[in-house]
Amino acid sequence: MISLSLSDKVALGTALLGGMAGVVGSFAVLRGRALVGDMLAHAALPGVCLAFLITGNRNLLGLSLGALASGLTAIVAVAIILRWTRTKEDAAIGIVLSTFFGAGVVLLSVVQKPSTGGNKAGLHSYLFGEPGGMLTSDVLLLAGVALVVLAMVVLFYKEFLVVCFDTDFAQSQGWPTIWLDLAMMAALAVVTIVGLPIVGVILMAAMIILPAATARFWTNRLSMMLVVSCGFGAAAGLLGTQLGRGFPAGAAIVLTAAALFVVSLLFAPQRGLIARLLVEYRLRRRIADEHLLRTLFELSESSLPDVPVIPLRDVREYRHWNSLERVLERARDEELIDSGEGQVQLTPLGLHRAAKLTKAHRLWELYLMEHANIAPDHVDRDADDVEHLLPESLLVELEQELAEEGRLPAIAAEVPESPHELSPEN
């Protein structure tokens, strides 16, 4: 460790901090306590200044203990405000955060006077962070805290998991949910405090929130979220210190974490914005395709089993279409329809698929009228809302349920009659 260069120490220290922040931040984000990290970071500043005034040196352990004491005092202050006043939690956090930070700025101006030597000690780095002065003892402290956090998560993983997602169930099992919650908040407080010299009071909250929020785009499992969040936090620390040379290191680390968040926001496979837009586009296209087939079936229904040729004018008048030409083109490509000059006709394959879709739609209408008391003149749109979104397996269950109760229409093997009068939408 002693043989490591300063750049190696900085890289290792920022990576350790990022990894720890990712792990404890995951619990804070899932518990809706992300702002607690922000409050702790700001509330720690007066503790740092007071610790320096008492000890007279910039030892990280001494300053961290002062910051921790100040942070815990802030938590107690928030608890008192919530317990004895009608102030909401977000307002209480805001009051305590701004009050402690204001006191910290005043004390910092006192400490930085030449008579106290605080300016030479570099306490101003606690505002925006400065990992460039990292010592071997600082890295060892970060590594020790990381091991403690890791051990705590491994030992209490199951308890933390249940408390995060179902506190009532944890209480019913007799678990000490208050102490488990305090343990998570204590880990958050410790990581926040030791991270102050690296990314600063103002930006530490971002290190707590960003890796966890980024990991949430990639997984729904807590175990995987902890690993991914730890990885994103460590990567932000390493890349931020390497790519941000010449700029404030704390800001560079946070901007790197923000960049990872934006990339995940756009490109995550399931929760990313592009993936969701693609899913929505495909759903809208499928709904339009299914509406075309059902429209053609209902316009052909009176002539079945003969399949009539339908004027396109009737199709346009039957339903609102955003782009009927593109829907017709897709149906033609799938050999579901034959179309000519101003006319369209279902093919045998199209008739089979249209009958299946219409049958499903009318079964949903029957179900909604029976179980949800939907009026017949409104049930068409309500059935539309559910039939395209719910899985086909649910329709099979619906048919089985209606059959067991003896209420499945006798012609269910075919297409049941519509429970309402068929008419164009507009």
PDB file of N, CA and C in Angstrom, residues 59-104:
ATOM      1  N   ASN A  59      -6.573  15.309  10.358  1.00  0.00           N
ATOM      2  CA  ASN A  59      -6.642  13.851  10.345  1.00  0.00           C
ATOM      3  C   ASN A  59      -8.035  13.411   9.916  1.00  0.00           C
ATOM      4  N   LEU A  60      -8.113  12.513   8.905  1.00  0.00           N
ATOM      5  CA  LEU A  60      -9.414  12.130   8.339  1.00  0.00           C
ATOM      6  C   LEU A  60     -10.307  11.466   9.365  1.00  0.00           C
ATOM      7  N   LEU A  61      -9.713  10.625  10.220  1.00  0.00           N
ATOM      8  CA  LEU A  61     -10.525   9.924  11.215  1.00  0.00           C
ATOM      9  C   LEU A  61     -11.152  10.915  12.192  1.00  0.00           C
ATOM     10  N   GLY A  62     -10.347  11.900  12.662  1.00  0.00           N
ATOM     11  CA  GLY A  62     -10.877  12.883  13.613  1.00  0.00           C
ATOM     12  C   GLY A  62     -11.966  13.747  12.989  1.00  0.00           C
ATOM     13  N   LEU A  63     -11.725  14.219  11.755  1.00  0.00           N
ATOM     14  CA  LEU A  63     -12.735  15.031  11.083  1.00  0.00           C
ATOM     15  C   LEU A  63     -13.990  14.223  10.781  1.00  0.00           C
ATOM     16  N   SER A  64     -13.800  12.933  10.452  1.00  0.00           N
ATOM     17  CA  SER A  64     -14.960  12.086  10.153  1.00  0.00           C
ATOM     18  C   SER A  64     -15.811  11.867  11.390  1.00  0.00           C
ATOM     19  N   LEU A  65     -15.149  11.687  12.532  1.00  0.00           N
ATOM     20  CA  LEU A  65     -15.918  11.515  13.777  1.00  0.00           C
ATOM     21  C   LEU A  65     -16.717  12.779  14.095  1.00  0.00           C
ATOM     22  N   GLY A  66     -16.104  13.944  13.862  1.00  0.00           N
ATOM     23  CA  GLY A  66     -16.831  15.195  14.065  1.00  0.00           C
ATOM     24  C   GLY A  66     -18.013  15.307  13.114  1.00  0.00           C
ATOM     25  N   ALA A  67     -17.794  14.929  11.834  1.00  0.00           N
ATOM     26  CA  ALA A  67     -18.877  14.966  10.854  1.00  0.00           C
ATOM     27  C   ALA A  67     -19.987  13.996  11.227  1.00  0.00           C
ATOM     28  N   LEU A  68     -19.589  12.816  11.732  1.00  0.00           N
ATOM     29  CA  LEU A  68     -20.590  11.820  12.113  1.00  0.00           C
ATOM     30  C   LEU A  68     -21.448  12.318  13.272  1.00  0.00           C
ATOM     31  N   ALA A  69     -20.782  12.939  14.252  1.00  0.00           N
ATOM     32  CA  ALA A  69     -21.535  13.475  15.395  1.00  0.00           C
ATOM     33  C   ALA A  69     -22.508  14.556  14.935  1.00  0.00           C
ATOM     34  N   SER A  70     -22.049  15.411  14.027  1.00  0.00           N
ATOM     35  CA  SER A  70     -22.913  16.472  13.519  1.00  0.00           C
ATOM     36  C   SER A  70     -24.073  15.886  12.723  1.00  0.00           C
ATOM     37  N   GLY A  71     -23.777  14.855  11.909  1.00  0.00           N
ATOM     38  CA  GLY A  71     -24.836  14.222  11.113  1.00  0.00           C
ATOM     39  C   GLY A  71     -25.883  13.553  11.976  1.00  0.00           C
ATOM     40  N   LEU A  72     -25.430  12.844  13.026  1.00  0.00           N
ATOM     41  CA  LEU A  72     -26.379  12.189  13.925  1.00  0.00           C
ATOM     42  C   LEU A  72     -27.239  13.210  14.660  1.00  0.00           C
ATOM     43  N   THR A  73     -26.620  14.357  15.008  1.00  0.00           N
ATOM     44  CA  THR A  73     -27.392  15.430  15.640  1.00  0.00           C
ATOM     45  C   THR A  73     -28.493  15.922  14.703  1.00  0.00           C
ATOM     46  N   ALA A  74     -28.148  16.010  13.413  1.00  0.00           N
ATOM     47  CA  ALA A  74     -29.150  16.448  12.433  1.00  0.00           C
ATOM     48  C   ALA A  74     -30.296  15.442  12.342  1.00  0.00           C
ATOM     49  N   ILE A  75     -29.952  14.143  12.376  1.00  0.00           N
ATOM     50  CA  ILE A  75     -31.004  13.114  12.310  1.00  0.00           C
ATOM     51  C   ILE A  75     -31.931  13.229  13.522  1.00  0.00           C
ATOM     52  N   VAL A  76     -31.333  13.453  14.691  1.00  0.00           N
ATOM     53  CA  VAL A  76     -32.143  13.621  15.899  1.00  0.00           C
ATOM     54  C   VAL A  76     -33.039  14.853  15.766  1.00  0.00           C
ATOM     55  N   ALA A  77     -32.486  15.925  15.187  1.00  0.00           N
ATOM     56  CA  ALA A  77     -33.274  17.147  15.012  1.00  0.00           C
ATOM     57  C   ALA A  77     -34.475  16.898  14.108  1.00  0.00           C
ATOM     58  N   VAL A  78     -34.261  16.153  13.018  1.00  0.00           N
ATOM     59  CA  VAL A  78     -35.372  15.827  12.118  1.00  0.00           C
ATOM     60  C   VAL A  78     -36.418  14.982  12.857  1.00  0.00           C
ATOM     61  N   ALA A  79     -35.946  14.015  13.647  1.00  0.00           N
ATOM     62  CA  ALA A  79     -36.875  13.152  14.388  1.00  0.00           C
ATOM     63  C   ALA A  79     -37.718  13.975  15.372  1.00  0.00           C
ATOM     64  N   ILE A  80     -37.090  14.932  16.040  1.00  0.00           N
ATOM     65  CA  ILE A  80     -37.818  15.773  16.999  1.00  0.00           C
ATOM     66  C   ILE A  80     -38.861  16.629  16.285  1.00  0.00           C
ATOM     67  N   ILE A  81     -38.456  17.203  15.141  1.00  0.00           N
ATOM     68  CA  ILE A  81     -39.410  18.032  14.384  1.00  0.00           C
ATOM     69  C   ILE A  81     -40.612  17.203  13.939  1.00  0.00           C
ATOM     70  N   LEU A  82     -40.342  15.992  13.461  1.00  0.00           N
ATOM     71  CA  LEU A  82     -41.438  15.132  12.990  1.00  0.00           C
ATOM     72  C   LEU A  82     -42.320  14.677  14.146  1.00  0.00           C
ATOM     73  N   ARG A  83     -41.682  14.436  15.317  1.00  0.00           N
ATOM     74  CA  ARG A  83     -42.443  13.903  16.458  1.00  0.00           C
ATOM     75  C   ARG A  83     -43.296  14.961  17.132  1.00  0.00           C
ATOM     76  N   TRP A  84     -42.788  16.189  17.242  1.00  0.00           N
ATOM     77  CA  TRP A  84     -43.459  17.195  18.053  1.00  0.00           C
ATOM     78  C   TRP A  84     -44.090  18.318  17.261  1.00  0.00           C
ATOM     79  N   THR A  85     -43.983  18.302  15.965  1.00  0.00           N
ATOM     80  CA  THR A  85     -44.637  19.341  15.153  1.00  0.00           C
ATOM     81  C   THR A  85     -45.428  18.667  14.035  1.00  0.00           C
ATOM     82  N   ARG A  86     -46.154  19.457  13.271  1.00  0.00           N
ATOM     83  CA  ARG A  86     -46.930  18.930  12.154  1.00  0.00           C
ATOM     84  C   ARG A  86     -46.187  19.120  10.838  1.00  0.00           C
ATOM     85  N   THR A  87     -44.881  19.361  10.911  1.00  0.00           N
ATOM     86  CA  THR A  87     -44.071  19.559   9.713  1.00  0.00           C
ATOM     87  C   THR A  87     -43.872  18.228   8.989  1.00  0.00           C
ATOM     88  N   LYS A  88     -44.008  18.254   7.660  1.00  0.00           N
ATOM     89  CA  LYS A  88     -43.788  17.051   6.851  1.00  0.00           C
ATOM     90  C   LYS A  88     -42.308  16.705   6.800  1.00  0.00           C
ATOM     91  N   GLU A  89     -42.023  15.422   6.434  1.00  0.00           N
ATOM     92  CA  GLU A  89     -40.640  14.937   6.469  1.00  0.00           C
ATOM     93  C   GLU A  89     -39.736  15.704   5.511  1.00  0.00           C
ATOM     94  N   ASP A  90     -40.230  15.953   4.268  1.00  0.00           N
ATOM     95  CA  ASP A  90     -39.364  16.651   3.310  1.00  0.00           C
ATOM     96  C   ASP A  90     -39.057  18.074   3.779  1.00  0.00           C
ATOM     97  N   ALA A  91     -40.050  18.730   4.396  1.00  0.00           N
ATOM     98  CA  ALA A  91     -39.814  20.083   4.907  1.00  0.00           C
ATOM     99  C   ALA A  91     -38.845  20.048   6.093  1.00  0.00           C
ATOM    100  N   ALA A  92     -38.991  19.041   6.970  1.00  0.00           N
ATOM    101  CA  ALA A  92     -38.083  18.928   8.114  1.00  0.00           C
ATOM    102  C   ALA A  92     -36.650  18.699   7.653  1.00  0.00           C
ATOM    103  N   ILE A  93     -36.482  17.833   6.660  1.00  0.00           N
ATOM    104  CA  ILE A  93     -35.131  17.585   6.131  1.00  0.00           C
ATOM    105  C   ILE A  93     -34.559  18.867   5.532  1.00  0.00           C
ATOM    106  N   GLY A  94     -35.399  19.603   4.796  1.00  0.00           N
ATOM    107  CA  GLY A  94     -34.926  20.853   4.203  1.00  0.00           C
ATOM    108  C   GLY A  94     -34.520  21.876   5.248  1.00  0.00           C
ATOM    109  N   ILE A  95     -35.299  21.973   6.318  1.00  0.00           N
ATOM    110  CA  ILE A  95     -34.981  22.934   7.386  1.00  0.00           C
ATOM    111  C   ILE A  95     -33.648  22.586   8.052  1.00  0.00           C
ATOM    112  N   VAL A  96     -33.494  21.315   8.422  1.00  0.00           N
ATOM    113  CA  VAL A  96     -32.274  20.902   9.120  1.00  0.00           C
ATOM    114  C   VAL A  96     -31.063  21.007   8.199  1.00  0.00           C
ATOM    115  N   LEU A  97     -31.243  20.573   6.944  1.00  0.00           N
ATOM    116  CA  LEU A  97     -30.139  20.629   5.975  1.00  0.00           C
ATOM    117  C   LEU A  97     -29.624  22.043   5.813  1.00  0.00           C
ATOM    118  N   SER A  98     -30.535  23.001   5.551  1.00  0.00           N
ATOM    119  CA  SER A  98     -30.099  24.376   5.308  1.00  0.00           C
ATOM    120  C   SER A  98     -29.521  25.022   6.567  1.00  0.00           C
ATOM    121  N   THR A  99     -30.109  24.700   7.735  1.00  0.00           N
ATOM    122  CA  THR A  99     -29.616  25.300   8.984  1.00  0.00           C
ATOM    123  C   THR A  99     -28.199  24.821   9.304  1.00  0.00           C
ATOM    124  N   PHE A 100     -27.980  23.508   9.243  1.00  0.00           N
ATOM    125  CA  PHE A 100     -26.646  22.969   9.539  1.00  0.00           C
ATOM    126  C   PHE A 100     -25.629  23.423   8.495  1.00  0.00           C
ATOM    127  N   PHE A 101     -26.044  23.471   7.221  1.00  0.00           N
ATOM    128  CA  PHE A 101     -25.089  23.893   6.189  1.00  0.00           C
ATOM    129  C   PHE A 101     -24.718  25.359   6.376  1.00  0.00           C
ATOM    130  N   GLY A 102     -25.707  26.190   6.745  1.00  0.00           N
ATOM    131  CA  GLY A 102     -25.403  27.594   7.021  1.00  0.00           C
ATOM    132  C   GLY A 102     -24.424  27.746   8.173  1.00  0.00           C
ATOM    133  N   ALA A 103     -24.667  26.935   9.232  1.00  0.00           N
ATOM    134  CA  ALA A 103     -23.741  26.977  10.366  1.00  0.00           C
ATOM    135  C   ALA A 103     -22.352  26.504   9.948  1.00  0.00           C
ATOM    136  N   GLY A 104     -22.311  25.507   9.068  1.00  0.00           N
ATOM    137  CA  GLY A 104     -21.022  25.005   8.593  1.00  0.00           C
ATOM    138  C   GLY A 104     -20.251  26.039   7.799  1.00  0.00           C
TER     139      GLY A 104
END
